[in-house]
Tab-separated table of C-alpha atoms in Angstrom:
chain	number	residue	atom	x	y	z
K	1460	MET	CA	39.312	0.159	85.661
K	1461	THR	CA	39.317	-0.103	81.917
K	1462	LEU	CA	39.536	-3.372	80.039
K	1463	PHE	CA	43.186	-2.434	78.851
K	1464	ALA	CA	44.153	-1.792	82.411
K	1465	LEU	CA	42.733	-5.170	83.612
K	1466	LEU	CA	44.612	-7.109	80.828
K	1467	VAL	CA	47.934	-5.050	81.883
K	1468	VAL	CA	47.483	-6.144	85.517
K	1469	ALA	CA	46.736	-9.594	84.595
K	1470	THR	CA	49.838	-9.983	82.269
K	1471	LEU	CA	52.063	-8.386	85.008
K	1472	THR	CA	50.732	-10.795	87.483
K	1473	ALA	CA	51.302	-13.853	85.325
K	1474	THR	CA	54.668	-12.772	84.475
K	1475	ALA	CA	55.512	-12.286	88.201
K	1476	ARG	CA	54.255	-15.707	89.051
K	1477	SER	CA	55.791	-17.553	86.092
K	1478	SER	CA	59.315	-15.897	86.672
K	1479	PRO	CA	62.024	-18.823	87.005
K	1480	LEU	CA	63.346	-19.434	90.447
K	1481	VAL	CA	67.020	-18.619	91.267
K	1482	ASN	CA	69.078	-21.907	91.185
K	1483	VAL	CA	71.505	-21.959	94.210
K	1484	SER	CA	74.061	-24.848	94.489
K	1485	PHE	CA	75.686	-25.429	97.791
K	1486	TYR	CA	78.870	-27.665	97.684
K	1487	SER	CA	79.545	-28.793	101.200
K	1488	GLU	CA	81.337	-31.450	103.202
K	1489	ALA	CA	80.416	-32.858	106.620
K	1490	LEU	CA	82.743	-31.868	109.640
K	1491	CYS	CA	83.947	-28.653	107.905
K	1492	PRO	CA	83.513	-26.094	110.681
K	1493	ASP	CA	83.025	-23.320	108.015
K	1494	CYS	CA	80.300	-25.313	106.313
K	1495	ASP	CA	78.599	-25.890	109.727
K	1496	ARG	CA	78.554	-22.045	110.191
K	1497	PHE	CA	77.474	-21.292	106.536
K	1498	THR	CA	74.678	-23.827	106.989
K	1499	GLU	CA	73.418	-22.509	110.199
K	1500	GLY	CA	73.922	-18.959	109.376
K	1501	GLU	CA	73.738	-17.484	105.858
K	1502	MET	CA	71.876	-20.389	103.935
K	1503	LYS	CA	69.482	-21.123	106.773
K	1504	GLU	CA	68.708	-17.391	106.958
K	1505	ALA	CA	68.261	-17.369	103.296
K	1506	VAL	CA	66.001	-20.331	103.381
K	1507	GLU	CA	63.736	-18.949	105.910
K	1508	LYS	CA	63.422	-15.446	104.533
K	1509	VAL	CA	63.393	-15.967	100.819
K	1510	GLY	CA	63.055	-19.610	100.153
K	1511	GLU	CA	60.159	-19.152	97.936
K	1512	ILE	CA	62.412	-17.671	95.062
K	1513	PHE	CA	65.125	-20.101	94.804
K	1514	THR	CA	65.920	-23.882	94.557
K	1515	LEU	CA	68.560	-25.344	96.802
K	1516	HIS	CA	70.763	-27.870	95.253
K	1517	PHE	CA	72.959	-29.454	98.163
K	1518	VAL	CA	75.988	-31.554	97.048
K	1519	PRO	CA	77.740	-33.394	99.984
K	1520	TRP	CA	81.252	-33.966	98.597
K	1521	GLY	CA	83.455	-31.079	99.061
K	1522	ASN	CA	87.232	-31.564	99.231
K	1523	ALA	CA	86.962	-35.421	99.299
K	1524	ARG	CA	88.877	-37.473	96.723
K	1525	MET	CA	88.290	-40.827	95.007
K	1526	ASN	CA	91.061	-43.330	95.401
K	1527	ALA	CA	92.204	-45.551	92.376
K	1528	ASP	CA	90.464	-48.426	93.831
K	1529	GLY	CA	87.056	-46.755	94.037
K	1530	SER	CA	87.064	-45.833	97.826
K	1531	PHE	CA	86.872	-42.421	99.204
K	1532	HIS	CA	89.357	-40.256	101.099
K	1533	CYS	CA	87.766	-37.517	103.135
K	1534	GLN	CA	89.570	-34.205	104.410
K	1535	HIS	CA	88.177	-34.739	107.890
K	1536	GLY	CA	88.455	-38.441	108.227
K	1537	GLU	CA	86.215	-41.436	107.825
K	1538	MET	CA	83.376	-39.967	109.788
K	1539	GLU	CA	83.006	-37.293	107.127
K	1540	CYS	CA	82.774	-39.786	104.373
K	1541	VAL	CA	80.071	-41.489	106.472
K	1542	MET	CA	78.175	-38.352	107.064
K	1543	ASN	CA	78.412	-37.136	103.561
K	1544	THR	CA	76.910	-40.304	102.431
K	1545	VAL	CA	74.056	-40.125	105.098
K	1546	GLU	CA	73.317	-36.639	103.788
K	1547	ALA	CA	73.111	-37.888	100.040
K	1548	CYS	CA	70.878	-40.712	101.049
K	1549	VAL	CA	68.362	-38.330	102.922
K	1550	ILE	CA	68.417	-36.079	99.798
K	1551	HIS	CA	67.757	-39.028	97.711
K	1552	TYR	CA	64.674	-40.488	99.422
K	1553	ASN	CA	63.275	-37.063	100.617
K	1554	ASN	CA	63.202	-34.814	97.547
K	1555	GLN	CA	61.279	-32.288	99.279
K	1556	ARG	CA	63.532	-29.370	100.681
K	1557	SER	CA	61.127	-28.986	103.560
K	1558	ILE	CA	62.232	-32.519	104.787
K	1559	TRP	CA	65.873	-32.748	103.793
K	1560	TRP	CA	66.871	-29.169	104.616
K	1561	PRO	CA	66.001	-29.275	108.297
K	1562	PHE	CA	67.700	-32.779	108.489
K	1563	ILE	CA	71.067	-31.061	107.148
K	1564	VAL	CA	70.808	-28.120	109.481
K	1565	CYS	CA	70.360	-30.420	112.433
K	1566	LEU	CA	73.206	-32.601	111.520
K	1567	GLU	CA	75.654	-29.806	110.776
K	1568	ALA	CA	74.669	-27.971	114.168
K	1569	HIS	CA	76.610	-30.830	115.875
K	1570	GLY	CA	79.999	-29.835	114.102
K	1571	TYR	CA	82.790	-32.256	114.493
K	1572	LYS	CA	80.581	-34.288	116.767
K	1573	GLN	CA	78.488	-35.599	114.101
K	1574	THR	CA	77.915	-39.461	114.171
K	1575	LEU	CA	75.453	-42.041	113.225
K	1576	VAL	CA	73.795	-41.881	116.387
K	1577	ILE	CA	73.387	-37.986	115.973
K	1578	ALA	CA	72.189	-38.570	112.325
K	1579	GLU	CA	69.420	-41.008	113.635
K	1580	LYS	CA	68.490	-38.515	116.212
K	1581	CYS	CA	68.161	-35.655	113.421
K	1582	ALA	CA	66.151	-38.156	111.314
K	1583	ARG	CA	63.597	-38.882	113.976
K	1584	GLU	CA	63.199	-35.264	114.675
K	1585	ASN	CA	62.513	-34.272	110.986
K	1586	ASN	CA	60.343	-37.162	109.624
K	1587	VAL	CA	63.055	-39.021	107.868
K	1588	THR	CA	62.942	-42.735	107.705
K	1589	TRP	CA	66.312	-43.722	109.212
K	1590	THR	CA	66.174	-47.536	108.340
K	1591	GLU	CA	66.241	-46.577	104.672
K	1592	VAL	CA	68.809	-43.996	104.919
K	1593	LYS	CA	71.084	-46.234	107.011
K	1594	THR	CA	70.779	-49.143	104.674
K	1595	CYS	CA	71.444	-46.834	101.730
K	1596	ALA	CA	74.517	-45.185	103.436
K	1597	GLU	CA	76.070	-48.648	104.130
K	1598	GLY	CA	75.403	-50.197	100.554
K	1599	GLN	CA	75.884	-49.606	96.905
K	1600	MET	CA	73.141	-46.934	96.797
K	1601	GLY	CA	74.915	-44.588	99.043
K	1602	LYS	CA	78.504	-45.264	97.261
K	1603	SER	CA	76.645	-44.475	93.843
K	1604	LEU	CA	75.185	-41.210	95.086
K	1605	GLU	CA	78.644	-39.986	96.264
K	1606	VAL	CA	80.279	-41.023	93.087
K	1607	MET	CA	77.555	-38.937	91.424
K	1608	TYR	CA	78.347	-35.916	93.578
K	1609	TYR	CA	82.172	-36.561	93.030
K	1610	LYS	CA	81.680	-36.031	89.302
K	1611	GLU	CA	79.503	-32.925	89.812
K	1612	THR	CA	82.016	-31.304	92.068
K	1613	ALA	CA	84.891	-32.136	89.713
K	1614	SER	CA	82.952	-30.691	86.774
K	1615	LEU	CA	82.871	-27.123	88.445
K	1616	ASN	CA	84.108	-24.475	86.354
K	1617	PRO	CA	86.136	-22.662	87.722
K	1618	PRO	CA	87.177	-25.485	89.999
K	1619	HIS	CA	86.260	-25.096	93.631
K	1620	THR	CA	89.005	-24.356	95.949
K	1621	TYR	CA	87.482	-24.427	99.500
K	1622	THR	CA	84.081	-25.376	101.037
K	1623	PRO	CA	81.435	-23.896	101.343
K	1624	TRP	CA	81.398	-23.221	97.708
K	1625	VAL	CA	78.330	-21.652	96.337
K	1626	THR	CA	76.867	-21.047	92.864
K	1627	ILE	CA	73.967	-18.928	91.742
K	1628	ASN	CA	72.543	-19.758	88.379
K	1629	GLY	CA	75.992	-21.525	87.622
K	1630	LYS	CA	78.084	-18.829	88.783
K	1631	HIS	CA	80.415	-18.978	91.823
K	1632	VAL	CA	79.782	-16.261	94.359
K	1633	GLN	CA	81.336	-15.197	97.574
K	1634	GLU	CA	79.629	-16.936	100.489
K	1635	THR	CA	78.159	-13.834	102.123
K	1636	ASP	CA	75.221	-11.701	101.994
K	1637	MET	CA	73.216	-14.412	100.420
K	1638	ILE	CA	69.713	-12.811	100.773
K	1639	ARG	CA	70.848	-9.844	98.651
K	1640	LYS	CA	72.641	-11.845	96.045
K	1641	ILE	CA	69.502	-14.241	95.662
K	1642	CYS	CA	67.162	-11.349	95.611
K	1643	ASP	CA	69.166	-9.489	93.073
K	1644	ALA	CA	69.281	-12.540	90.802
K	1645	TYR	CA	65.467	-13.052	91.031
K	1646	GLU	CA	63.665	-11.439	88.073
K	1647	GLY	CA	60.284	-11.689	89.318
K	1648	MET	CA	58.229	-8.607	90.246
K	1649	ASN	CA	56.780	-9.970	93.612
K	1650	LYS	CA	59.897	-10.254	95.707
K	1651	PRO	CA	59.703	-11.366	99.265
K	1652	ALA	CA	59.328	-8.579	101.775
K	1653	ALA	CA	62.904	-9.618	103.180
K	1654	CYS	CA	64.551	-8.593	99.860
K	1655	ASN	CA	63.892	-4.852	100.866
K	1656	GLN	CA	64.355	-5.038	104.629
K	1657	PRO	CA	67.629	-5.010	106.624
K	1658	HIS	CA	68.771	-8.496	107.567
K	1659	LYS	CA	71.345	-10.007	109.554
K	1660	ARG	CA	74.762	-9.849	108.327
K	1661	PHE	CA	77.194	-12.996	108.956
K	1662	PRO	CA	80.955	-12.884	108.618
K	1663	LEU	CA	82.607	-14.343	105.713
K	1664	VAL	CA	83.720	-17.753	106.189
K	1665	ASP	CA	87.371	-18.730	105.748
K	1666	GLY	CA	86.410	-22.005	104.198
K	1667	CYS	CA	88.009	-25.443	104.441
K	1668	HIS	CA	90.490	-25.384	101.754
K	1669	LYS	CA	91.602	-28.250	99.470
């Protein structure tokens, strides 16, 4: 191989490795059946098959509202507010997706049966320190995290109208065929094999509307 060819190969390899990751944001809310299905289906599959080419930003607020007195009102009742805050605290103390995402999947798998007991069980199973999460969720830290997520969700443009609500590189996309959409958005040359293979298709979720 000539020196020129070697330089070309080296340049292409460096470019492929330095390609920016796709930024995926997932706006969710606990106890929403469609968020549960999307978490366990489309998004779980995407993380498993093409997780190395995208970042995942999870926002547990959804269709909740902040009252004038600073308290929260959640679409699916008080337990949704509690679970949203638990998820926020887990992410806060565990910034590695390899830790917090399996916890989210575990919790959401229990659907409307989510409770603090279930959350503690999911924490134990996924190397999450439950004592600090519980303290966070019951205190000012948890509330501050949820206020942060409230502000972020409120700043969406266009505004979200249901959950799950997903953006790729800041733009809203329909919440289906996520692997293809993430692969299409990735500009690197070395795409995961799953980008070029048939993958499981999940039905479009109806969404928990505002």
